[in-house]
Tab-separated table of C-alpha atoms in Angstrom:
chain	number	residue	atom	x	y	z
Q	1	MET	CA	-108.331	-61.636	26.263
Q	2	ILE	CA	-105.253	-63.889	26.031
Q	3	ASN	CA	-105.589	-64.150	22.231
Q	4	THR	CA	-105.804	-60.361	21.970
Q	5	VAL	CA	-102.582	-59.970	23.949
Q	6	LYS	CA	-100.861	-62.647	21.841
Q	7	ASN	CA	-102.008	-60.986	18.609
Q	8	LYS	CA	-100.771	-57.577	19.773
Q	9	TRP	CA	-97.434	-59.112	20.736
Q	10	LYS	CA	-97.113	-60.832	17.334
Q	11	GLU	CA	-97.996	-57.592	15.515
Q	12	ARG	CA	-95.420	-55.702	17.550
Q	13	GLN	CA	-92.788	-58.316	16.719
Q	14	ARG	CA	-93.629	-58.049	12.980
Q	15	THR	CA	-93.388	-54.251	13.156
Q	16	LYS	CA	-90.057	-54.443	14.957
Q	17	GLN	CA	-88.870	-56.936	12.361
Q	18	ASP	CA	-89.871	-54.540	9.547
Q	19	PHE	CA	-87.693	-51.802	11.054
Q	20	GLU	CA	-84.763	-54.184	11.611
Q	21	GLU	CA	-84.967	-55.388	8.001
Q	22	ILE	CA	-84.814	-51.859	6.618
Q	23	LYS	CA	-81.923	-50.908	8.908
Q	24	ALA	CA	-80.023	-53.982	7.732
Q	25	GLN	CA	-80.632	-53.177	4.043
Q	26	ILE	CA	-80.039	-49.417	3.839
Q	27	SER	CA	-77.336	-47.269	5.396
Q	28	VAL	CA	-77.825	-43.934	7.114
Q	29	GLU	CA	-75.301	-42.474	4.686
Q	30	ALA	CA	-77.459	-43.484	1.694
Q	31	VAL	CA	-80.496	-41.786	3.254
Q	32	ALA	CA	-78.421	-38.689	4.080
Q	33	ASP	CA	-77.057	-38.520	0.513
Q	34	TYR	CA	-80.607	-38.726	-0.830
Q	35	LEU	CA	-82.166	-36.141	1.503
Q	36	MET	CA	-79.445	-33.588	2.198
Q	37	GLN	CA	-76.519	-31.679	0.784
Q	38	LYS	CA	-73.055	-32.682	1.938
Q	39	GLN	CA	-70.592	-30.104	3.264
Q	40	GLY	CA	-67.190	-31.659	3.917
Q	41	LYS	CA	-67.779	-34.770	6.001
Q	42	ASN	CA	-71.066	-33.521	7.476
Q	43	TYR	CA	-74.528	-32.790	6.096
Q	44	ILE	CA	-76.606	-29.628	5.984
Q	45	TYR	CA	-80.125	-29.725	7.405
Q	46	PRO	CA	-82.571	-28.531	4.691
Q	47	GLY	CA	-82.970	-24.751	4.739
Q	48	GLU	CA	-79.746	-24.071	6.631
Q	49	ARG	CA	-76.312	-22.897	5.484
Q	50	THR	CA	-73.977	-24.787	7.799
Q	51	ALA	CA	-73.598	-28.494	8.381
Q	52	SER	CA	-74.951	-29.767	11.681
Q	53	ILE	CA	-75.575	-33.448	10.971
Q	54	LYS	CA	-72.789	-35.987	11.351
Q	55	ILE	CA	-73.027	-39.520	9.974
Q	56	TYR	CA	-71.347	-42.422	11.782
Q	57	PRO	CA	-70.970	-45.227	9.187
Q	58	GLU	CA	-69.386	-47.677	11.642
Q	59	SER	CA	-72.539	-47.709	13.790
Q	60	ASN	CA	-74.910	-46.866	10.910
Q	61	SER	CA	-76.260	-43.868	12.825
Q	62	PHE	CA	-76.447	-40.063	12.731
Q	63	TYR	CA	-76.527	-37.159	15.139
Q	64	ASP	CA	-77.939	-33.684	14.500
Q	65	PHE	CA	-75.971	-31.351	16.751
Q	66	GLY	CA	-78.267	-28.422	16.000
Q	67	ARG	CA	-81.368	-30.227	17.251
Q	68	ALA	CA	-79.764	-32.713	19.673
Q	69	THR	CA	-81.259	-35.803	18.072
Q	70	GLY	CA	-79.895	-38.933	16.462
Q	71	GLY	CA	-80.684	-42.481	15.462
Q	72	ASP	CA	-80.808	-44.850	12.515
Q	73	CYS	CA	-81.799	-44.449	8.854
Q	74	VAL	CA	-85.564	-44.502	9.539
Q	75	ARG	CA	-85.168	-41.950	12.317
Q	76	LEU	CA	-83.100	-39.710	9.983
Q	77	TRP	CA	-85.835	-39.850	7.332
Q	78	SER	CA	-88.553	-38.995	9.861
Q	79	HIS	CA	-86.369	-36.227	11.334
Q	80	ILE	CA	-85.744	-34.543	7.981
Q	81	LYS	CA	-89.218	-35.100	6.513
Q	82	GLY	CA	-91.077	-34.353	9.761
Q	83	CYS	CA	-93.141	-37.541	9.744
Q	84	ASP	CA	-93.698	-40.435	12.116
Q	85	SER	CA	-91.477	-43.543	12.071
Q	86	TRP	CA	-93.995	-45.786	10.322
Q	87	THR	CA	-94.464	-43.290	7.475
Q	88	ALA	CA	-90.691	-42.875	7.267
Q	89	LEU	CA	-90.246	-46.652	7.070
Q	90	ASN	CA	-92.678	-46.943	4.185
Q	91	GLU	CA	-91.154	-43.948	2.349
Q	92	VAL	CA	-87.634	-45.382	2.713
Q	93	ARG	CA	-88.885	-48.700	1.339
Q	94	LYS	CA	-90.553	-46.998	-1.605
Q	95	THR	CA	-87.659	-44.621	-2.372
Q	96	PHE	CA	-84.944	-47.262	-2.269
Q	97	GLY	CA	-86.985	-50.039	-3.906
Q	98	LEU	CA	-87.332	-52.158	-0.798
Q	99	ASN	CA	-91.065	-52.845	-1.150
Q	100	THR	CA	-90.530	-56.571	-1.338
Q	101	PRO	CA	-87.707	-57.259	1.079
Q	102	ASP	CA	-86.007	-60.625	1.010
Q	103	LYS	CA	-87.118	-61.638	4.464
Q	104	GLN	CA	-84.808	-64.649	4.689
Q	105	HIS	CA	-81.762	-62.585	3.741
Q	106	SER	CA	-82.788	-59.839	6.156
Q	107	ARG	CA	-83.245	-62.333	8.963
Q	108	GLU	CA	-79.806	-63.772	8.242
Q	109	LEU	CA	-78.260	-60.273	8.339
Q	110	ILE	CA	-79.999	-59.498	11.600
Q	111	ALA	CA	-78.875	-62.813	13.084
Q	112	GLN	CA	-75.290	-62.119	11.983
Q	113	GLN	CA	-75.404	-58.645	13.541
Q	114	GLN	CA	-76.787	-60.031	16.793
Q	115	GLU	CA	-74.118	-62.757	16.851
Q	116	ALA	CA	-71.358	-60.183	16.231
Q	117	ARG	CA	-72.752	-57.988	19.023
Q	118	LYS	CA	-72.823	-61.006	21.341
Q	119	ARG	CA	-69.180	-61.846	20.471
Q	120	ARG	CA	-68.110	-58.234	21.130
Q	121	GLN	CA	-69.866	-58.256	24.498
Q	122	GLU	CA	-68.250	-61.585	25.421
Q	123	ALA	CA	-64.797	-60.294	24.404
Q	124	LYS	CA	-65.355	-57.150	26.492
Q	125	LYS	CA	-66.405	-59.274	29.472
Q	126	GLN	CA	-63.314	-61.498	29.115
Q	127	LYS	CA	-61.062	-58.440	28.871
Q	128	GLN	CA	-62.612	-57.022	32.042
Q	129	GLU	CA	-62.149	-60.361	33.852
Q	130	ARG	CA	-58.463	-60.462	32.794
Q	131	TRP	CA	-58.018	-56.916	34.060
Q	132	ILE	CA	-59.583	-57.763	37.434
Q	133	ARG	CA	-57.396	-60.871	37.720
Q	134	GLN	CA	-54.233	-58.836	36.933
Q	135	VAL	CA	-55.135	-56.140	39.474
Q	136	ASP	CA	-55.841	-58.758	42.163
Q	137	GLU	CA	-52.511	-60.508	41.496
Q	138	LEU	CA	-50.615	-57.231	41.671
Q	139	LYS	CA	-52.383	-56.206	44.900
Q	140	THR	CA	-51.462	-59.566	46.449
Q	141	GLU	CA	-47.847	-59.046	45.447
Q	142	VAL	CA	-47.860	-55.510	46.919
Q	143	ASP	CA	-49.194	-56.899	50.229
Q	144	LEU	CA	-46.546	-59.633	50.291
Q	145	LEU	CA	-43.653	-57.295	49.490
Q	146	SER	CA	-44.874	-54.689	51.992
Q	147	ALA	CA	-45.096	-57.385	54.675
Q	148	ILE	CA	-41.540	-58.572	53.954
Q	149	ILE	CA	-40.140	-55.024	54.062
Q	150	SER	CA	-41.954	-54.030	57.266
Q	151	SER	CA	-41.501	-57.355	59.079
Q	152	GLY	CA	-38.113	-56.493	60.492
Q	153	HIS	CA	-36.622	-59.790	59.221
Q	154	CYS	CA	-34.495	-57.975	56.692
Q	155	GLU	CA	-32.379	-54.992	57.562
Q	156	PRO	CA	-32.910	-51.712	55.688
Q	157	LEU	CA	-30.591	-51.380	52.707
Q	158	SER	CA	-29.703	-55.068	52.774
Q	159	TRP	CA	-29.735	-56.976	49.519
Q	160	LEU	CA	-33.158	-58.567	50.230
Q	161	TRP	CA	-34.640	-55.252	51.395
Q	162	CYS	CA	-33.432	-53.475	48.197
Q	163	VAL	CA	-34.780	-56.252	45.939
Q	164	CYS	CA	-38.178	-56.154	47.663
Q	165	GLN	CA	-38.282	-52.346	47.600
Q	166	ASN	CA	-37.439	-52.237	43.858
Q	167	ARG	CA	-40.028	-54.913	43.061
Q	168	LEU	CA	-42.627	-53.092	45.186
Q	169	THR	CA	-42.023	-49.875	43.244
Q	170	THR	CA	-42.368	-51.749	39.941
Q	171	VAL	CA	-45.577	-53.521	40.979
Q	172	GLU	CA	-47.152	-50.314	42.320
Q	173	GLY	CA	-46.294	-48.618	39.017
Q	174	LYS	CA	-47.998	-51.410	37.069
Q	175	LEU	CA	-51.062	-51.074	39.314
Q	176	ASP	CA	-51.176	-47.343	38.694
Q	177	LEU	CA	-51.015	-47.912	34.944
Q	178	LEU	CA	-53.723	-50.584	35.005
Q	179	CYS	CA	-56.019	-48.470	37.155
Q	180	GLY	CA	-55.399	-45.291	35.151
Q	181	ILE	CA	-53.903	-43.298	38.016
């Protein structure tokens, strides 16, 4: 029983790896150019007159607005040809001469993509932490300035009161900008 589960898991990992290798080697745009006619920046679904499929090269994906579906190069092939993903994978391999993929090179590409994704996520997390820190600092300053103004220790329209009031207005403006208000 345990060996059966392990074998199924290994087979699933190999299958997933096959799809990742193809996605790393072939772009959605290349598949779209092969299968469809281009109209401007978009593509025409076979048998139609107007373009409804948009290609996104930066994410190596597509979206068919007429059928509300999208995905990667294998998904585009299966969408246009009307076949399952495994058949689409094998047809993409055959059509683009990828029958004998360089597994080491593909693994390196996949590792590089995963590392880049991890760096982007870390940068996003750091940016969010900086934002939170800035908002907290500004809120603390608003509380301090409000306390000084309302404490009664400085007379309204005195020099100190005016300085605190001006700074409070500036800090609240920065908070509004940071919070998108």
